[in-house]
Structures are given as C-alpha cells and as structure tokens.
mmCIF file of C-alpha atoms in Angstrom:
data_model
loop_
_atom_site.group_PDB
_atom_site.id
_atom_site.type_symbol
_atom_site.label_atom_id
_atom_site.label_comp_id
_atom_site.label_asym_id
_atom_site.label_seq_id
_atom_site.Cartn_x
_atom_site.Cartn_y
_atom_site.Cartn_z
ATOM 1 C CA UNK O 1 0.000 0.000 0.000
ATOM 2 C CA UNK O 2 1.050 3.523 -0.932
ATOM 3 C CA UNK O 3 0.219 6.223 1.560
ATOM 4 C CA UNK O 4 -0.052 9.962 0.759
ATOM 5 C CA UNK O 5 -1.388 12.492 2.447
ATOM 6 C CA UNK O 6 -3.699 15.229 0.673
ATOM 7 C CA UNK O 7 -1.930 18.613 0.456
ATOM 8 C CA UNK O 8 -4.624 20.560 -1.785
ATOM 9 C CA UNK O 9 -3.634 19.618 -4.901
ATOM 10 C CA UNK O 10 -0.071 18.920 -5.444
ATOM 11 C CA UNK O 11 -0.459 15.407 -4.651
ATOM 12 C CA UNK O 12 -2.641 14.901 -7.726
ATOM 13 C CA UNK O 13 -0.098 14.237 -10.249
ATOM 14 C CA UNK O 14 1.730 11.652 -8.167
ATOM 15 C CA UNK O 15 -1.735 9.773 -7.441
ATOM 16 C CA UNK O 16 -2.464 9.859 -11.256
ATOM 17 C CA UNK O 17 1.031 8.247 -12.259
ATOM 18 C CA UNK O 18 0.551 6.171 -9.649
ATOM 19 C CA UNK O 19 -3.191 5.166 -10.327
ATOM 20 C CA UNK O 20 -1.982 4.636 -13.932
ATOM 21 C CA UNK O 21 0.439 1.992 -13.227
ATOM 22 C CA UNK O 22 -2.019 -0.070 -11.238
ATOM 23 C CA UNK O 23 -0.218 0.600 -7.796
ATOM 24 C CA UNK O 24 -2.295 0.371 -4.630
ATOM 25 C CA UNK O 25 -2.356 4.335 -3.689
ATOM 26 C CA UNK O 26 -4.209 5.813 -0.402
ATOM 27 C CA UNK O 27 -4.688 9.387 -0.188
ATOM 28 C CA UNK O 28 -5.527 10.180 3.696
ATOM 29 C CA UNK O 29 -6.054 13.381 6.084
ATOM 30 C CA UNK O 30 -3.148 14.922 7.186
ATOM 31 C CA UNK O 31 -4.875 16.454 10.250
ATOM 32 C CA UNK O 32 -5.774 12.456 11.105
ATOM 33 C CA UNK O 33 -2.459 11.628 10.585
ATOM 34 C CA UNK O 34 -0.379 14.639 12.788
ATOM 35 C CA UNK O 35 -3.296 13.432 15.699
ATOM 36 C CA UNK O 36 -2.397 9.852 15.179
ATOM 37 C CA UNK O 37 1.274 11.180 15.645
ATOM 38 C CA UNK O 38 0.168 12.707 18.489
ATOM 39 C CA UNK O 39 -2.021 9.851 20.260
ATOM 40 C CA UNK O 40 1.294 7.435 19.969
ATOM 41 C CA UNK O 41 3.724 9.967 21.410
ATOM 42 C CA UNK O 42 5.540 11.497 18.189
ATOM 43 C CA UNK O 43 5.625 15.059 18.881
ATOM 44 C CA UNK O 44 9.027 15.543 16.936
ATOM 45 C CA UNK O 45 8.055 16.251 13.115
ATOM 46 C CA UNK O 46 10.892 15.452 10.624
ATOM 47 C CA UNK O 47 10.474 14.151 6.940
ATOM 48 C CA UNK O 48 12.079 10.763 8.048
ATOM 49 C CA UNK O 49 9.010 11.267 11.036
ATOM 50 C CA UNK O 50 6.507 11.791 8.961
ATOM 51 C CA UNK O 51 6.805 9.056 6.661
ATOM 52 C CA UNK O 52 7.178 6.594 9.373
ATOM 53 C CA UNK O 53 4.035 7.659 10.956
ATOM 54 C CA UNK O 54 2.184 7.815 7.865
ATOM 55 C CA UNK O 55 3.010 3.752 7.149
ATOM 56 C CA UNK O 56 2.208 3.009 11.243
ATOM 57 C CA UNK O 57 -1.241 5.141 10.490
ATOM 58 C CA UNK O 58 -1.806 2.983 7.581
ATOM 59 C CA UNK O 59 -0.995 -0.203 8.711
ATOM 60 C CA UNK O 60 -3.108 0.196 11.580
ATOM 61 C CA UNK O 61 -6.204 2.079 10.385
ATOM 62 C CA UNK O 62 -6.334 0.795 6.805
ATOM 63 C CA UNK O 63 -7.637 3.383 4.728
ATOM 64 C CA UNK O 64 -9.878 3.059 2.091
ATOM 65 C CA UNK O 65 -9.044 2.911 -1.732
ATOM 66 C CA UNK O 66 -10.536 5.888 -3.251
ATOM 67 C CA UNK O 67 -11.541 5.673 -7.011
ATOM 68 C CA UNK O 68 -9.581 7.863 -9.372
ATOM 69 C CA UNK O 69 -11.433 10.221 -10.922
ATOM 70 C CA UNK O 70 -11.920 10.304 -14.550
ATOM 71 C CA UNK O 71 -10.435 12.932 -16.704
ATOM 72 C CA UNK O 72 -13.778 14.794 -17.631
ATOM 73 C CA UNK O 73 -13.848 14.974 -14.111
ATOM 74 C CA UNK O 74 -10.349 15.950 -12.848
ATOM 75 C CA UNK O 75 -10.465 19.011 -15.370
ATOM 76 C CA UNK O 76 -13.370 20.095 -14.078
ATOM 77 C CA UNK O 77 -12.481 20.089 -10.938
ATOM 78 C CA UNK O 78 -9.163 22.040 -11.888
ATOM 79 C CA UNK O 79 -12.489 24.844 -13.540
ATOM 80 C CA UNK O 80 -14.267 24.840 -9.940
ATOM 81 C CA UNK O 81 -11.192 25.530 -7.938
ATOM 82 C CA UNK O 82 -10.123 28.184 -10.699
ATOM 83 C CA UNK O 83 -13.775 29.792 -10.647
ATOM 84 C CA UNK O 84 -13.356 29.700 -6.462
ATOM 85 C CA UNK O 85 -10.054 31.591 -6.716
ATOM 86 C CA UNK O 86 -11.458 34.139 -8.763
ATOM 87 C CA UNK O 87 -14.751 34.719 -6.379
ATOM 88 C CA UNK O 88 -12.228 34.837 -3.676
ATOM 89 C CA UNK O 89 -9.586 37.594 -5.525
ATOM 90 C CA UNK O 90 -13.091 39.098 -6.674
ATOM 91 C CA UNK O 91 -14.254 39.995 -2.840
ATOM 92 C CA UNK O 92 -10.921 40.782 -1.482
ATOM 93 C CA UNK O 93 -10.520 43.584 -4.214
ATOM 94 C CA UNK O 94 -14.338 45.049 -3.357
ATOM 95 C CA UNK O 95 -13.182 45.034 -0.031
ATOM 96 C CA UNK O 96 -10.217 46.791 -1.053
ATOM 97 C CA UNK O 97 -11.982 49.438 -3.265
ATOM 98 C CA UNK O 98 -14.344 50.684 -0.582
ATOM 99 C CA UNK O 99 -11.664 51.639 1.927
ATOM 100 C CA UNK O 100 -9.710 53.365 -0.779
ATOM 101 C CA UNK O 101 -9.441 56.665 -0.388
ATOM 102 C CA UNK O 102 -6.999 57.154 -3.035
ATOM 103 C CA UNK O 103 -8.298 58.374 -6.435
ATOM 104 C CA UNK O 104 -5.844 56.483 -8.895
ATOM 105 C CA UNK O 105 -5.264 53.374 -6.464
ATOM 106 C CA UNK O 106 -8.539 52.820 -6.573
ATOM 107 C CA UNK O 107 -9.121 53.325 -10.062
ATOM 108 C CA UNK O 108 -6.649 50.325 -10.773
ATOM 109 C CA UNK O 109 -8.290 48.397 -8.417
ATOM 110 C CA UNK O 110 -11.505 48.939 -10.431
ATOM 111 C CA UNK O 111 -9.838 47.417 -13.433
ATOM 112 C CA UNK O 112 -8.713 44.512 -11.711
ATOM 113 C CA UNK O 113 -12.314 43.979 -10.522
ATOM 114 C CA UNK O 114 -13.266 44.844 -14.472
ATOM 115 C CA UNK O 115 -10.617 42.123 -15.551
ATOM 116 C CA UNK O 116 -12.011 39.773 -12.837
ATOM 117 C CA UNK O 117 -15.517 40.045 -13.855
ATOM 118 C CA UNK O 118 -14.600 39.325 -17.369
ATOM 119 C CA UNK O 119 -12.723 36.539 -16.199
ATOM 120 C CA UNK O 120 -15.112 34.540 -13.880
ATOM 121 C CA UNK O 121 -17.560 34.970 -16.759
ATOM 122 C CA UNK O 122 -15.121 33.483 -19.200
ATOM 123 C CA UNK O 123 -14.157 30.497 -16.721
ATOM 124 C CA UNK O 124 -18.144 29.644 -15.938
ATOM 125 C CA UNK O 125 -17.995 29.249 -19.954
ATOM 126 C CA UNK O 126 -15.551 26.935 -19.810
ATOM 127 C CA UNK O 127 -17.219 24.943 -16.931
ATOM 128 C CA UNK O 128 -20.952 25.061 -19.219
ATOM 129 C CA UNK O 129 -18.849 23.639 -21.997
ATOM 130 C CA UNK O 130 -17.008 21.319 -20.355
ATOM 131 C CA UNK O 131 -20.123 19.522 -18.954
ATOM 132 C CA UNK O 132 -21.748 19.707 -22.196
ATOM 133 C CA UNK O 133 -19.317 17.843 -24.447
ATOM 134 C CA UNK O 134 -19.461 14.853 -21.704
ATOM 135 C CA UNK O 135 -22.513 12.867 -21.696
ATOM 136 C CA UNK O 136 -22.367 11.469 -17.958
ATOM 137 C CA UNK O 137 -21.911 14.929 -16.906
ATOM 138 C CA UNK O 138 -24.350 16.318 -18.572
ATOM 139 C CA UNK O 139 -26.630 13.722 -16.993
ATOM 140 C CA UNK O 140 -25.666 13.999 -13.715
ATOM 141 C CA UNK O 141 -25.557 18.070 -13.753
ATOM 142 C CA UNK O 142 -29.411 17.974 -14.824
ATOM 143 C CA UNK O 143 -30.533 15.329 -12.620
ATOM 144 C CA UNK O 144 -28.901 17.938 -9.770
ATOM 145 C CA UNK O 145 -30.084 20.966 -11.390
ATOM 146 C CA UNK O 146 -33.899 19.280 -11.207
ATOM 147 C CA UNK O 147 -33.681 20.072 -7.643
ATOM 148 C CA UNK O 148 -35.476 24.088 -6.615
ATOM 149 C CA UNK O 149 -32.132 25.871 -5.085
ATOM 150 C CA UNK O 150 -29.424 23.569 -6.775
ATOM 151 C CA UNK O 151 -27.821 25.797 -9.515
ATOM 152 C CA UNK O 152 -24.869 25.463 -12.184
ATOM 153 C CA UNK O 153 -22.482 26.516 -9.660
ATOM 154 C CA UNK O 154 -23.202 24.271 -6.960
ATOM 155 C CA UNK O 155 -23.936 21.173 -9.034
ATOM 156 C CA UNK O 156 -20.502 21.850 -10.892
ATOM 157 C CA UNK O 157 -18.822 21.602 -7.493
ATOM 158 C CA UNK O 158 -21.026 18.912 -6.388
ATOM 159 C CA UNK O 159 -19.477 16.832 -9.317
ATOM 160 C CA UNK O 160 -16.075 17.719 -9.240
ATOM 161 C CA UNK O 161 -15.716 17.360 -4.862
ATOM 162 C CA UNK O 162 -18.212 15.221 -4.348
ATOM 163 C CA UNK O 163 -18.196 12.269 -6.428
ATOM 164 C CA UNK O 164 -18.781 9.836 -4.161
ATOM 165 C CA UNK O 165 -22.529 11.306 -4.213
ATOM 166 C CA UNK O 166 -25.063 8.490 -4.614
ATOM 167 C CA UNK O 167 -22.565 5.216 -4.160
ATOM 168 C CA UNK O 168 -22.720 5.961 -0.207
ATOM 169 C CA UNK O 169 -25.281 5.659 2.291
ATOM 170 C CA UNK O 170 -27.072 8.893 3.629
ATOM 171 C CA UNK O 171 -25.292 8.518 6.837
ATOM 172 C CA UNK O 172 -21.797 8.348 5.150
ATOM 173 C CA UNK O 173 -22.270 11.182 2.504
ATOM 174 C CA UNK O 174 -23.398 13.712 5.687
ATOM 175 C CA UNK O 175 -20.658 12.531 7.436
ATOM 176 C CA UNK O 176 -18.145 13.270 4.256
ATOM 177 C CA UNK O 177 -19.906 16.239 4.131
ATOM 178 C CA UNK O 178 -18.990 17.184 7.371
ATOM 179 C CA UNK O 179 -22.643 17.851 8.573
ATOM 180 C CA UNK O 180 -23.412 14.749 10.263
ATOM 181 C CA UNK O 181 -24.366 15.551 14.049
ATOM 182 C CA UNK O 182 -21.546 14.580 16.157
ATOM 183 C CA UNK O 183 -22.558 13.436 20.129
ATOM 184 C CA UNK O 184 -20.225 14.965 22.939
ATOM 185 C CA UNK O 185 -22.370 12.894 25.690
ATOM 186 C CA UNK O 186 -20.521 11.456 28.847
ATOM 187 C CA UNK O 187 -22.017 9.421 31.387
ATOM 188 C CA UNK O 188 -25.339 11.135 32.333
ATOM 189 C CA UNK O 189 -24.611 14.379 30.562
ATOM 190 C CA UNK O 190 -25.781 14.989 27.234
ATOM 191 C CA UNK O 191 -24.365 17.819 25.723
ATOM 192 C CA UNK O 192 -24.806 19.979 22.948
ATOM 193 C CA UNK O 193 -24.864 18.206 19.398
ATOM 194 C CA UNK O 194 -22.028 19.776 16.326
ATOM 195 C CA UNK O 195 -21.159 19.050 12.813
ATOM 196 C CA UNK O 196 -17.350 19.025 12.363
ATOM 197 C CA UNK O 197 -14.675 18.707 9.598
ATOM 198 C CA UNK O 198 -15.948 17.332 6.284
ATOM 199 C CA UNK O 199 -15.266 18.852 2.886
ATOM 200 C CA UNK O 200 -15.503 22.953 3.520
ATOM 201 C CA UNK O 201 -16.405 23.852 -0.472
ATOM 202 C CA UNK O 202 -18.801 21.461 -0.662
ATOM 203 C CA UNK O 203 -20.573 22.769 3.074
ATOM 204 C CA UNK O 204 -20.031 26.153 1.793
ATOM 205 C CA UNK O 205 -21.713 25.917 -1.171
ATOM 206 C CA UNK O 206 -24.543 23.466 0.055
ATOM 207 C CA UNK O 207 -25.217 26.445 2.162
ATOM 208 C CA UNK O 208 -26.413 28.480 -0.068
ATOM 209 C CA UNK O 209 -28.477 25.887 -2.353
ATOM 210 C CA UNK O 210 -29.827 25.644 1.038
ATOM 211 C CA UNK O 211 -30.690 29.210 1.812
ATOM 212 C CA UNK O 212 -32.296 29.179 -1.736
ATOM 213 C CA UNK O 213 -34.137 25.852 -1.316
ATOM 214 C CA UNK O 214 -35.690 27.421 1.906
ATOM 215 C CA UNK O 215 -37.690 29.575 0.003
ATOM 216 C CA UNK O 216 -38.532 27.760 -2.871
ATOM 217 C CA UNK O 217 -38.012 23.614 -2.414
ATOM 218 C CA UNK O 218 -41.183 23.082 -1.046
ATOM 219 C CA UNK O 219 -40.156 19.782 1.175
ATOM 220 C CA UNK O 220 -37.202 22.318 2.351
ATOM 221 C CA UNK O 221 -39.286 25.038 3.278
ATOM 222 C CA UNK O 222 -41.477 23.054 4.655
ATOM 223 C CA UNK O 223 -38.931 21.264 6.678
ATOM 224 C CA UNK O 224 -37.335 24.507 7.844
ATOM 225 C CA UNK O 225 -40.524 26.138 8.839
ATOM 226 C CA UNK O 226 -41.511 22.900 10.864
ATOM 227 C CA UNK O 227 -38.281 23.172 12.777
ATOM 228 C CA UNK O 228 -38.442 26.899 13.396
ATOM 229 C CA UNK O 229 -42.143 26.106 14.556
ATOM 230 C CA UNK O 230 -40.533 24.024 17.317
ATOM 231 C CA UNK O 231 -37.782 27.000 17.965
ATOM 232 C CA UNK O 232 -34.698 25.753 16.700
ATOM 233 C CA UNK O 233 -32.239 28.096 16.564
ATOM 234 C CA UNK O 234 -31.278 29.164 12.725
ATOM 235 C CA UNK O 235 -28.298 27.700 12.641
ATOM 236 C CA UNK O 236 -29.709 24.352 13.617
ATOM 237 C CA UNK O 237 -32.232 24.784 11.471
ATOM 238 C CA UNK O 238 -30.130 25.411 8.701
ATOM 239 C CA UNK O 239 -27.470 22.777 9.052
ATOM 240 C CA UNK O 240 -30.630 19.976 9.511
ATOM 241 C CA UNK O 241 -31.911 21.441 6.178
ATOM 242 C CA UNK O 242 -28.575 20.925 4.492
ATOM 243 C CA UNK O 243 -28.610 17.569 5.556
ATOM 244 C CA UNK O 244 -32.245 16.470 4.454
ATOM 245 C CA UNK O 245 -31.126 18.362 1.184
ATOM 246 C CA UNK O 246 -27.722 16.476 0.281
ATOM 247 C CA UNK O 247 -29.440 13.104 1.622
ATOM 248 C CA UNK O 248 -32.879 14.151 -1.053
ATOM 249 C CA UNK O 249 -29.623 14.459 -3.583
ATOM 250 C CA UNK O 250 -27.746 11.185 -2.522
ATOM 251 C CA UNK O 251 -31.158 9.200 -3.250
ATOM 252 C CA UNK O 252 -31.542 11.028 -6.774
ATOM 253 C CA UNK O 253 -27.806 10.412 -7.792
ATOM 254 C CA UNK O 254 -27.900 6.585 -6.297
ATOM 255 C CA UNK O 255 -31.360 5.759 -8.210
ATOM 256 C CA UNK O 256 -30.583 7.709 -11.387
ATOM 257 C CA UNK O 257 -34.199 10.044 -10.915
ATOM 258 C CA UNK O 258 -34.822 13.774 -10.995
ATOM 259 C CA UNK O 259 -36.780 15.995 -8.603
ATOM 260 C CA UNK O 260 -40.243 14.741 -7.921
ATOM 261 C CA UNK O 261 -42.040 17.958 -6.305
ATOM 262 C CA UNK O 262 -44.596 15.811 -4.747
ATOM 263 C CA UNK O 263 -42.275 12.878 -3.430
ATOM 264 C CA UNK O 264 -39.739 13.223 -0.627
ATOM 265 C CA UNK O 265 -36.568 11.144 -1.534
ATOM 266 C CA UNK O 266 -35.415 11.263 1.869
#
C-alpha cells in the first residue's frame, strides 16, 4: 500500500502516475495523521518522522481505496477551484476598493475587478462547456439541477468534490460532508450536538443551495418552517436542512431520478 497524504492539490499528479500503473495508492487526512502522531507519542516532526508515521497510520487504520477520478472529471475540478479563486480575488478587491481613499489606487483596483468580472464569466464558460461535451456529466448536472435551489455553480462543485454522491449511504455522505451531528455525551450528561470537519467547499456551497431551497423547495421550506415552529435556533435549522437536502440528492444520484415535487426522496 502507498500512503499519501492530501496537500490541496499537489499530490494529484503523483496519485495519477501512480493510479496509472495499477499501484495500490491511499490518499488520507493529514490532520488524522499529525493526531495519530500525536495519540502514539511522536511530537518531533521530521520528513524521516513523517513518513514513518504515515506507514504506522496505515498499517493500523487501513484506509480506504478511493476511485480515481476520470479525466472529464479531474479538469473540471481544476475549472471549480479556478472559478473559487477568482470569487475569492473578486471579494478581497471590493473590499479593497471601498476603503480606498486614493483616487488612482482605486481606479486600478476597479480594473482589476473589471478584468475579474470578465474573467469569472469566461471560466463559468468553460465549466458550461465542459459539462456539455461529456454525456455522464451532462446527466448527472441535470438530474442535480432538477432540484429548486441547486444551480450550475453548486452542481458543478457537487461533481467535481463530491463524487462519491449516490454510491454511499445517507449517513456516510453527511458525514463526508462534514454535517453529520456529532454526540459529545458522557455518562449522564448529554451535551450539545455539532457538525465538524468534512469537505468545507462542498458545506459552503450546500449552504447556499440551502438558503435558496428554503424559500422555494417546497419539502425544504417546509422542513425549515416545521423546525423553526418548534424554535430551533437558525443555525440548527439550517445545518438539519442541508442535511435532508444532500441526503434528497444522494437518493436522486444513487437511483438515477430527478426531482419529484410531490415525493420526498429522503
């Protein structure tokens, strides 16, 4: 077995020679890993370190084989990460441009927003076409964009980060997700319930399908408005909607169906 832990990206064109060769490759968290480090005693961090722990972690925890993803798939990924840098650059320079007091400063930083405006709309071209000229894509990006609140944006990065969506169970895709309810109980005590790690973009962006959805998914508003009826704090309410959500879009994925307004996949 061949460990490696992820490092946002730069790991991606080992795993593909790798994958390509047929060799056994495991890509695994390197937050799981330093704790592992930490649980046995290895405080010290040196390369030599690291790679022992890395084999002890794997030997010991067995981590799962991850399917490479297809090509189609890796370059659009490479699109959604390209389109999130831009958004990013996009709302640093706003920021930017309203505390400028500066005439000329902040009349460059108006033609970097210009340029960056031109850009993002150029990249969600590429991302339209991209899904177009692949069948399965194409597929899977209407059977998402069926659903009131899911949009091009966040079924692109549905399919690029999370294509494991509809070969798990809804337990394992929330907990992926990172919006599984996690129990901190201890003895008699039951405390407070929180959703933890999990794939940020992906929790990010199912926010704000979710936000949408609220007001226009009918099962989602209805499921939010039941929950605020009961006085659930937003947040709760929110993060349970997200859930019911990405569990109504596991079921479509898994069975191949679109929305049905009058069924609840869940």
């Amino acid at each position: 077995m061949i460990v490696v832990e992820a490092t946002g990206g730069l790991e991606q064109a080992l795993l593909v020679s790798l994958a390509e060769k047929g060799l056994p490759v495991r890509v695994v968290n390197p937050r799981q890993v330093r704790d592992f480090a930490k649980a046995t005693g290895k405080l010290a961090k040196t390369d030599k370190l690291d790679a022992q722990v890395l084999a002890q972690f794997a030997a010991m925890l067995q981590p799962a084989l991850r399917p490479l993803k297809s090509q189609s798939t890796q370059q659009l990924t490479s699109w959604v990460k390209r389109r999130q840098h831009l958004v990013q650059m996009q709302t640093a320079e706003r920021n930017r441009w309203h505390k400028e007091r500066i005439a000329e400063v902040k009349a460059r930083i108006q033609t970097h927003l210009d340029w960056l405006k031109a850009e993002l709309k150029a990249t969600e071209a590429e991302l339209s076409q991209l899904i177009a000229v692949d069948e399965a894509l194409q597929a899977k990006a209407a059977q998402l964009q069926s659903v009131p609140g899911i949009g091009p944006v966040c079924s692109s990065l549905l399919l690029a980060e999370l294509p494991e969506l509809g070969q798990l169970n809804r337990r394992q895709i929330a907990s992926l997700v990172g919006i599984a309810p996690l129990n901190a109980d201890s003895g008699q005590w039951r405390g407070q319930r929180h959703v933890w790690s999990g794939r940020v973009n992906v929790r990010k962006t199912l926010y704000q399908a979710t936000f949408v959805a609220k007001q226009y998914n009918p099962i989602i508003k209805a499921f939010f408005d039941r929950l605020s009826g009961k006085g659930k704090p937003f947040k709760v309410a929110m993060v349970a909607c997200m859930r019911k959500l990405l569990v109504i879009l596991n079921t479509m994925m898994a069975s191949g169906s679109s929305w049905k307004p009058t069924q609840s996949l869940s």
